[in-house]
mmCIF file of C-alpha atoms and ligand atoms in Angstrom:
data_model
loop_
_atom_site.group_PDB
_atom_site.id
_atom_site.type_symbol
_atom_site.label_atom_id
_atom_site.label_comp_id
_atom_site.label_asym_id
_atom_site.label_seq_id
_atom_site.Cartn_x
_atom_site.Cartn_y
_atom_site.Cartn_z
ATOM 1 C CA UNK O 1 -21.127 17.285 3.387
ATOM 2 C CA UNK O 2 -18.243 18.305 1.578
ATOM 3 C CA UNK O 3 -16.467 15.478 -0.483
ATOM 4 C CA UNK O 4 -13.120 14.437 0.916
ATOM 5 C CA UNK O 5 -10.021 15.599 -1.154
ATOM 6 C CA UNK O 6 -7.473 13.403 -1.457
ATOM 7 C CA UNK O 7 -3.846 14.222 -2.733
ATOM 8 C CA UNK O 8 -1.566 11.779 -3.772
ATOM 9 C CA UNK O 9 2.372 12.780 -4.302
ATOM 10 C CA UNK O 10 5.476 10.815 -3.902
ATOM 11 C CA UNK O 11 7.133 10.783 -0.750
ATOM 12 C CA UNK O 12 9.793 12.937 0.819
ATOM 13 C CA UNK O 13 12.070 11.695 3.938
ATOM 14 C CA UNK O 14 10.246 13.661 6.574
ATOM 15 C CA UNK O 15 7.394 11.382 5.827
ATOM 16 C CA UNK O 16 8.469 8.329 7.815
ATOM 17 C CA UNK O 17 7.948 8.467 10.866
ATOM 18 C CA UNK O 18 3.554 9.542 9.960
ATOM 19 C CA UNK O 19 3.912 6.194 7.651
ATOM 20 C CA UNK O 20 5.083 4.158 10.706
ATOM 21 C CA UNK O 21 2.155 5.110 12.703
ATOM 22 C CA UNK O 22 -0.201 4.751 10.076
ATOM 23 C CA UNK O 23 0.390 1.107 9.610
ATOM 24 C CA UNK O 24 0.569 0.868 13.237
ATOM 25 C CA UNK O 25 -2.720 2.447 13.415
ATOM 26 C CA UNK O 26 -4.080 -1.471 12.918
ATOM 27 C CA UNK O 27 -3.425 -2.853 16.127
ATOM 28 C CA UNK O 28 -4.249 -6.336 14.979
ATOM 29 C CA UNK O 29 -2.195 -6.763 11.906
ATOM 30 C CA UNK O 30 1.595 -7.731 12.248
ATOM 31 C CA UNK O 31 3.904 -5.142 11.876
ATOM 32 C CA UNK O 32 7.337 -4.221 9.620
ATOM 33 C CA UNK O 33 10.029 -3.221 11.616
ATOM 34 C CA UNK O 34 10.948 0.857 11.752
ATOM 35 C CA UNK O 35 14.430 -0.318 10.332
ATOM 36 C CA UNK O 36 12.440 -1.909 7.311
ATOM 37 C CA UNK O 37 10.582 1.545 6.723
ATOM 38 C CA UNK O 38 13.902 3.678 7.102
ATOM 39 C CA UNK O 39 15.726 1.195 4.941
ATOM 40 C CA UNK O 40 13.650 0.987 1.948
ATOM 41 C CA UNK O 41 12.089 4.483 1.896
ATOM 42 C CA UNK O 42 15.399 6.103 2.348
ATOM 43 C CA UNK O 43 16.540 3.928 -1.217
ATOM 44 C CA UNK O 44 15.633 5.811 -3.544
ATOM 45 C CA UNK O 45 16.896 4.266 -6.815
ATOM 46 C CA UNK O 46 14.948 1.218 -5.206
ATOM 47 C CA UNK O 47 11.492 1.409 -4.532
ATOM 48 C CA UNK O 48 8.864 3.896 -5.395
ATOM 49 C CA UNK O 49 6.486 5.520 -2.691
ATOM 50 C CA UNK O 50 3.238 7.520 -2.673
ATOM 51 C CA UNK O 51 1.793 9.043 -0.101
ATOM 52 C CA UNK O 52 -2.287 10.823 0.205
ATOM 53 C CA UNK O 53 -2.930 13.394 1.957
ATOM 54 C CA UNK O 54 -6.319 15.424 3.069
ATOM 55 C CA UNK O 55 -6.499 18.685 4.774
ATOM 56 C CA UNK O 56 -6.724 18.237 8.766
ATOM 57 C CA UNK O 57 -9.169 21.206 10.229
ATOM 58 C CA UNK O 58 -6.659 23.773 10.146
ATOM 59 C CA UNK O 59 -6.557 23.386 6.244
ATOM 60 C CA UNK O 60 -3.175 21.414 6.932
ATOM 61 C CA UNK O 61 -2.022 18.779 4.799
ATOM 62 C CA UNK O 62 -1.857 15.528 6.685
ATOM 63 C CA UNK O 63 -0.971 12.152 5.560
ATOM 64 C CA UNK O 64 -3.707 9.496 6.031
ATOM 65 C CA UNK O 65 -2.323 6.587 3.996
ATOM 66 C CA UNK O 66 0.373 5.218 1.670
ATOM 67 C CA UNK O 67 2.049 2.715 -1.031
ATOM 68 C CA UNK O 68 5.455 1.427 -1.126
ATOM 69 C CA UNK O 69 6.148 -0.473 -4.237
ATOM 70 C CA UNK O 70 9.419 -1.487 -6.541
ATOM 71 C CA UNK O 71 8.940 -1.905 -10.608
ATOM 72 C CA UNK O 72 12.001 -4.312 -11.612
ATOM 73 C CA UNK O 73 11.700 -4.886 -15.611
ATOM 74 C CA UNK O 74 8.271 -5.332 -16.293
ATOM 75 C CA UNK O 75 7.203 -6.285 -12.858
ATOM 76 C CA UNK O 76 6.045 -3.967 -10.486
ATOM 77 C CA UNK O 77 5.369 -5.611 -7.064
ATOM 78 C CA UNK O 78 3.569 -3.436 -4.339
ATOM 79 C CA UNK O 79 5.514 -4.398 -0.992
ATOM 80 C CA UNK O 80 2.606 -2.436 1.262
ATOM 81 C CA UNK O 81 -0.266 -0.162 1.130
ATOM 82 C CA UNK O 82 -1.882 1.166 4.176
ATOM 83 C CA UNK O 83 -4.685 4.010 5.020
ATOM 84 C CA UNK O 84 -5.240 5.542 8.602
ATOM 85 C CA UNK O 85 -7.893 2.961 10.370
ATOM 86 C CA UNK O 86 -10.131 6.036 11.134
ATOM 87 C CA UNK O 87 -10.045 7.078 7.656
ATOM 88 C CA UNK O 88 -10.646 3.176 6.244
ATOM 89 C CA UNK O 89 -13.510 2.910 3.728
ATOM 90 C CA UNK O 90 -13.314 6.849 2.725
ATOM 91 C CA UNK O 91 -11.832 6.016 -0.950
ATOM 92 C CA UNK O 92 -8.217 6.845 -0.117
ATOM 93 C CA UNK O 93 -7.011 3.459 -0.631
ATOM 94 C CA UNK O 94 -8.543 3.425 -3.984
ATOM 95 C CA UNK O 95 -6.491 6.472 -4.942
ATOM 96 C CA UNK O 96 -3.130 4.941 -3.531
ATOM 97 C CA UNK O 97 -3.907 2.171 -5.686
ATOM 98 C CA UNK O 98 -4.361 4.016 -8.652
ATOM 99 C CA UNK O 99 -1.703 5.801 -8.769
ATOM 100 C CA UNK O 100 0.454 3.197 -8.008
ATOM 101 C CA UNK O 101 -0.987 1.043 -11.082
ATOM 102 C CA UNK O 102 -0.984 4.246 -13.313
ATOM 103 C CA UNK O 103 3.055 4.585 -12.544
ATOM 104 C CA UNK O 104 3.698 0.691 -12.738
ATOM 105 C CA UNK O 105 2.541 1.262 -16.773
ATOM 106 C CA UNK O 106 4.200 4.547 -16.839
ATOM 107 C CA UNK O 107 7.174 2.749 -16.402
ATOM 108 C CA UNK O 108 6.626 -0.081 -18.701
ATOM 109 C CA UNK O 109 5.594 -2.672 -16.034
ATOM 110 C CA UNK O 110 3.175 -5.600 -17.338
ATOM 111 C CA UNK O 111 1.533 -6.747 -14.410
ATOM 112 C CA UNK O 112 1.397 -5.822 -10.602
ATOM 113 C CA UNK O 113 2.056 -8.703 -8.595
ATOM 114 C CA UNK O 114 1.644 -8.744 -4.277
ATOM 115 C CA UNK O 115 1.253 -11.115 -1.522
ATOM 116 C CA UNK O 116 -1.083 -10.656 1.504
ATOM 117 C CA UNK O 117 -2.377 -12.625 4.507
ATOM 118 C CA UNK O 118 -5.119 -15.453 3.711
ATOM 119 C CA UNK O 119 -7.029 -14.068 6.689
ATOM 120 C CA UNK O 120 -6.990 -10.447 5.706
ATOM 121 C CA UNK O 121 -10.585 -10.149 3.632
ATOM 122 C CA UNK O 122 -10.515 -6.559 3.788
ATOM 123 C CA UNK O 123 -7.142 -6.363 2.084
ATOM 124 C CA UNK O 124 -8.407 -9.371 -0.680
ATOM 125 C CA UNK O 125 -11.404 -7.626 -1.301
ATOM 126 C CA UNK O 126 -10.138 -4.522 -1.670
ATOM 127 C CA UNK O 127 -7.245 -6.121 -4.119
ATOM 128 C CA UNK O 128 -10.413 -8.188 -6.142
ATOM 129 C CA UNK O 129 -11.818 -4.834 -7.278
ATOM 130 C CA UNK O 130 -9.322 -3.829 -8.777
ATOM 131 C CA UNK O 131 -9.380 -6.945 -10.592
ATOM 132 C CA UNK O 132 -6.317 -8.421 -8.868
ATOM 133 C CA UNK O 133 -6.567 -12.289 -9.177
ATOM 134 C CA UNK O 134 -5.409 -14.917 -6.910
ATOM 135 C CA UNK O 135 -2.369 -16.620 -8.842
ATOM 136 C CA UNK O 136 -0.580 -18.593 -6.170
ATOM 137 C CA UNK O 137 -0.009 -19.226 -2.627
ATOM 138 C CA UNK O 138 3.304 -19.200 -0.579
ATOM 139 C CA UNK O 139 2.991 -21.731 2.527
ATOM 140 C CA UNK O 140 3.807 -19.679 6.248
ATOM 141 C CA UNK O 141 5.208 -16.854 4.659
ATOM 142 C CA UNK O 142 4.368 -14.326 7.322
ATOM 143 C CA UNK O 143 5.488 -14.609 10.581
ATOM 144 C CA UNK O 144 4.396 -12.951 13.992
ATOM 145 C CA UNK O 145 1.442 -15.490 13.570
ATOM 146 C CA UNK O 146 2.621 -17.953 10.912
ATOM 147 C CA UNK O 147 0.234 -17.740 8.101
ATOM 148 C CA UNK O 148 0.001 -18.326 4.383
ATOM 149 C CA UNK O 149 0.103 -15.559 1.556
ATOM 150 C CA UNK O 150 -1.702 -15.649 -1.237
ATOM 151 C CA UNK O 151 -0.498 -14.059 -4.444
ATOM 152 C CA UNK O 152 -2.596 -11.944 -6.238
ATOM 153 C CA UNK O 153 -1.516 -10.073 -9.796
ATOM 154 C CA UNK O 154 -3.173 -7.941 -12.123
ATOM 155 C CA UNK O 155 -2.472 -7.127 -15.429
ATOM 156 C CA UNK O 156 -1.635 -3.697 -16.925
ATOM 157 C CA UNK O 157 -3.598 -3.234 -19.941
ATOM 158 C CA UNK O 158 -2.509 -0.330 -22.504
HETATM 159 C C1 COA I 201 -6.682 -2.412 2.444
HETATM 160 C C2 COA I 201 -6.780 -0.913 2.690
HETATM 161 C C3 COA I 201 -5.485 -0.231 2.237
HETATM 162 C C4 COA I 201 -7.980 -0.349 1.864
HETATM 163 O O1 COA I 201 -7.972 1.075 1.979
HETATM 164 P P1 COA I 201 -9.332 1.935 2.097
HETATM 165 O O2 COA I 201 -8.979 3.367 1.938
HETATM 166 O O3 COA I 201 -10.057 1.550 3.326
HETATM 167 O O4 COA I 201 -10.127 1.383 0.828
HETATM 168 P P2 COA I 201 -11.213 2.185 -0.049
HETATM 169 O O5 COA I 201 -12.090 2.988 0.847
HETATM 170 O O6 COA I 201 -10.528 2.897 -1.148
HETATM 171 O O7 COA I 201 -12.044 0.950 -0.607
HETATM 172 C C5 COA I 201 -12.072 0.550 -1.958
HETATM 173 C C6 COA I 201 -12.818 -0.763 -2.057
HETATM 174 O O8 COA I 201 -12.075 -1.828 -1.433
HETATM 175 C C7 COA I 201 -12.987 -2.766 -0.795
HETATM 176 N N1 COA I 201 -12.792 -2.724 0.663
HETATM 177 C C8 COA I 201 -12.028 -1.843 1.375
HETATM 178 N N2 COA I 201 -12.092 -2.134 2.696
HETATM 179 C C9 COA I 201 -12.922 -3.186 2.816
HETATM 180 C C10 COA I 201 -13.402 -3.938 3.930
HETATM 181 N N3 COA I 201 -13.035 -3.633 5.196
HETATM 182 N N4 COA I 201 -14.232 -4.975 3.704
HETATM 183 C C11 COA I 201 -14.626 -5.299 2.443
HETATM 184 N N5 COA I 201 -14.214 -4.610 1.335
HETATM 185 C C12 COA I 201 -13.366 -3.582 1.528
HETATM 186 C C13 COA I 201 -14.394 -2.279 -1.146
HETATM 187 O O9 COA I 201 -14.755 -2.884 -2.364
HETATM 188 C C14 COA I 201 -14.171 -0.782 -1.337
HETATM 189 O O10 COA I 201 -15.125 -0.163 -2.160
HETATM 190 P P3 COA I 201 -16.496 0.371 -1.489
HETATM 191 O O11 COA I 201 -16.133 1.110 -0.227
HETATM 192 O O12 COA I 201 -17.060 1.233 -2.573
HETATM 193 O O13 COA I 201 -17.293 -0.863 -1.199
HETATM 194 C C15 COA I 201 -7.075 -0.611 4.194
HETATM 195 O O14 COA I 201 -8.136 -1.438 4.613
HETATM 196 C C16 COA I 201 -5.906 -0.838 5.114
HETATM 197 O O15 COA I 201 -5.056 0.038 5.322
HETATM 198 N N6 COA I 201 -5.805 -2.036 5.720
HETATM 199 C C17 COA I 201 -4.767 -2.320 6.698
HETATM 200 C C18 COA I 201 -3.441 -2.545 6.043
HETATM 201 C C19 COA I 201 -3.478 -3.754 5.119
HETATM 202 O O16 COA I 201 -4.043 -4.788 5.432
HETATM 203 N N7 COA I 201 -2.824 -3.607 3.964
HETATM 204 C C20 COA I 201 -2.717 -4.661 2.990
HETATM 205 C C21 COA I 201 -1.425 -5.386 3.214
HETATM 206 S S1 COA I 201 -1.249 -6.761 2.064
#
């Protein structure tokens, strides 16, 4: 079987509307608003976006997954990272996350901080091997259920 190929590039307006239904691929997570998306994708001295893409069966680029993060002095936080749910587990993530780490240090950033859900293991484990660790928690944070975050940071080493 032919390895998957993964491309990861920064992304360009037309991109949106695939990210929107890529996070909305997971029916059972809680969702950010298409205003949210538009908002901080379209700013682009503000936040810094990746996006991968594989070839579909007509050799096509399509996207499958992406990263939306914001480096502020030497703190990059990663505001959300999502992958297709029929492409979960292929290694795509992984990639997002790299390249997202490898451009935090690029640009000077000491550590990579985020929050996510206490229920979402997938999400935590997928965060612990990178060696994220858990350095706080913010009480009801997310809404649409209430639930706790943790925060989880890793630091950039040279
Ligand atoms: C979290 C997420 C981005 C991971 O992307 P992915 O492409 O599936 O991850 P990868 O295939 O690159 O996995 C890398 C490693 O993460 C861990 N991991 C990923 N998914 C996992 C799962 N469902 N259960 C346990 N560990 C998991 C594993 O260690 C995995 O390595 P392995 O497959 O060699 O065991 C993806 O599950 C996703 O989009 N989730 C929904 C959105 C979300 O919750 N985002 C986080 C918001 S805070």
């Amino acid at each position: 079987m032919k390895a998957l190929e993964v491309r990861v590039r920064r992304v360009r307006k037309g991109d949106i509307d695939r990210i929107i239904d890529i996070e909305r691929s997971w029916h059972h997570l809680s969702h950010w608003s298409v205003d949210s998306y538009y908002r901080l994708l379209n700013d682009d001295s503000f936040t810094s976006s990746f996006v991968a893409e594989i070839e579909d069966e007509g050799a096509k680029p399509k996207i499958v997954g992406f990263v939306i993060f914001h480096i502020a002095a030497d703190v990059s936080e990663i505001y959300n990272i999502a992958v297709e749910s029929s492409h979960a587990r292929s290694g795509i993530g992984n990639e997002l996350m790299r390249a997202a780490i490898q451009e935090s240090g690029r640009r000077k950033a000491e550590k990579v901080v985020l929050e996510v859900r206490k229920s979402n293991d997938p999400a935590i484990n997928f965060y612990l091997k990178f060696n994220f660790k858990i350095a706080g928690e913010r009480k009801n944070y997310y809404s649409n259920p209430i639930e706790d975050a943790y925060v989880m940071e890793l630091a950039i080493s040279d």
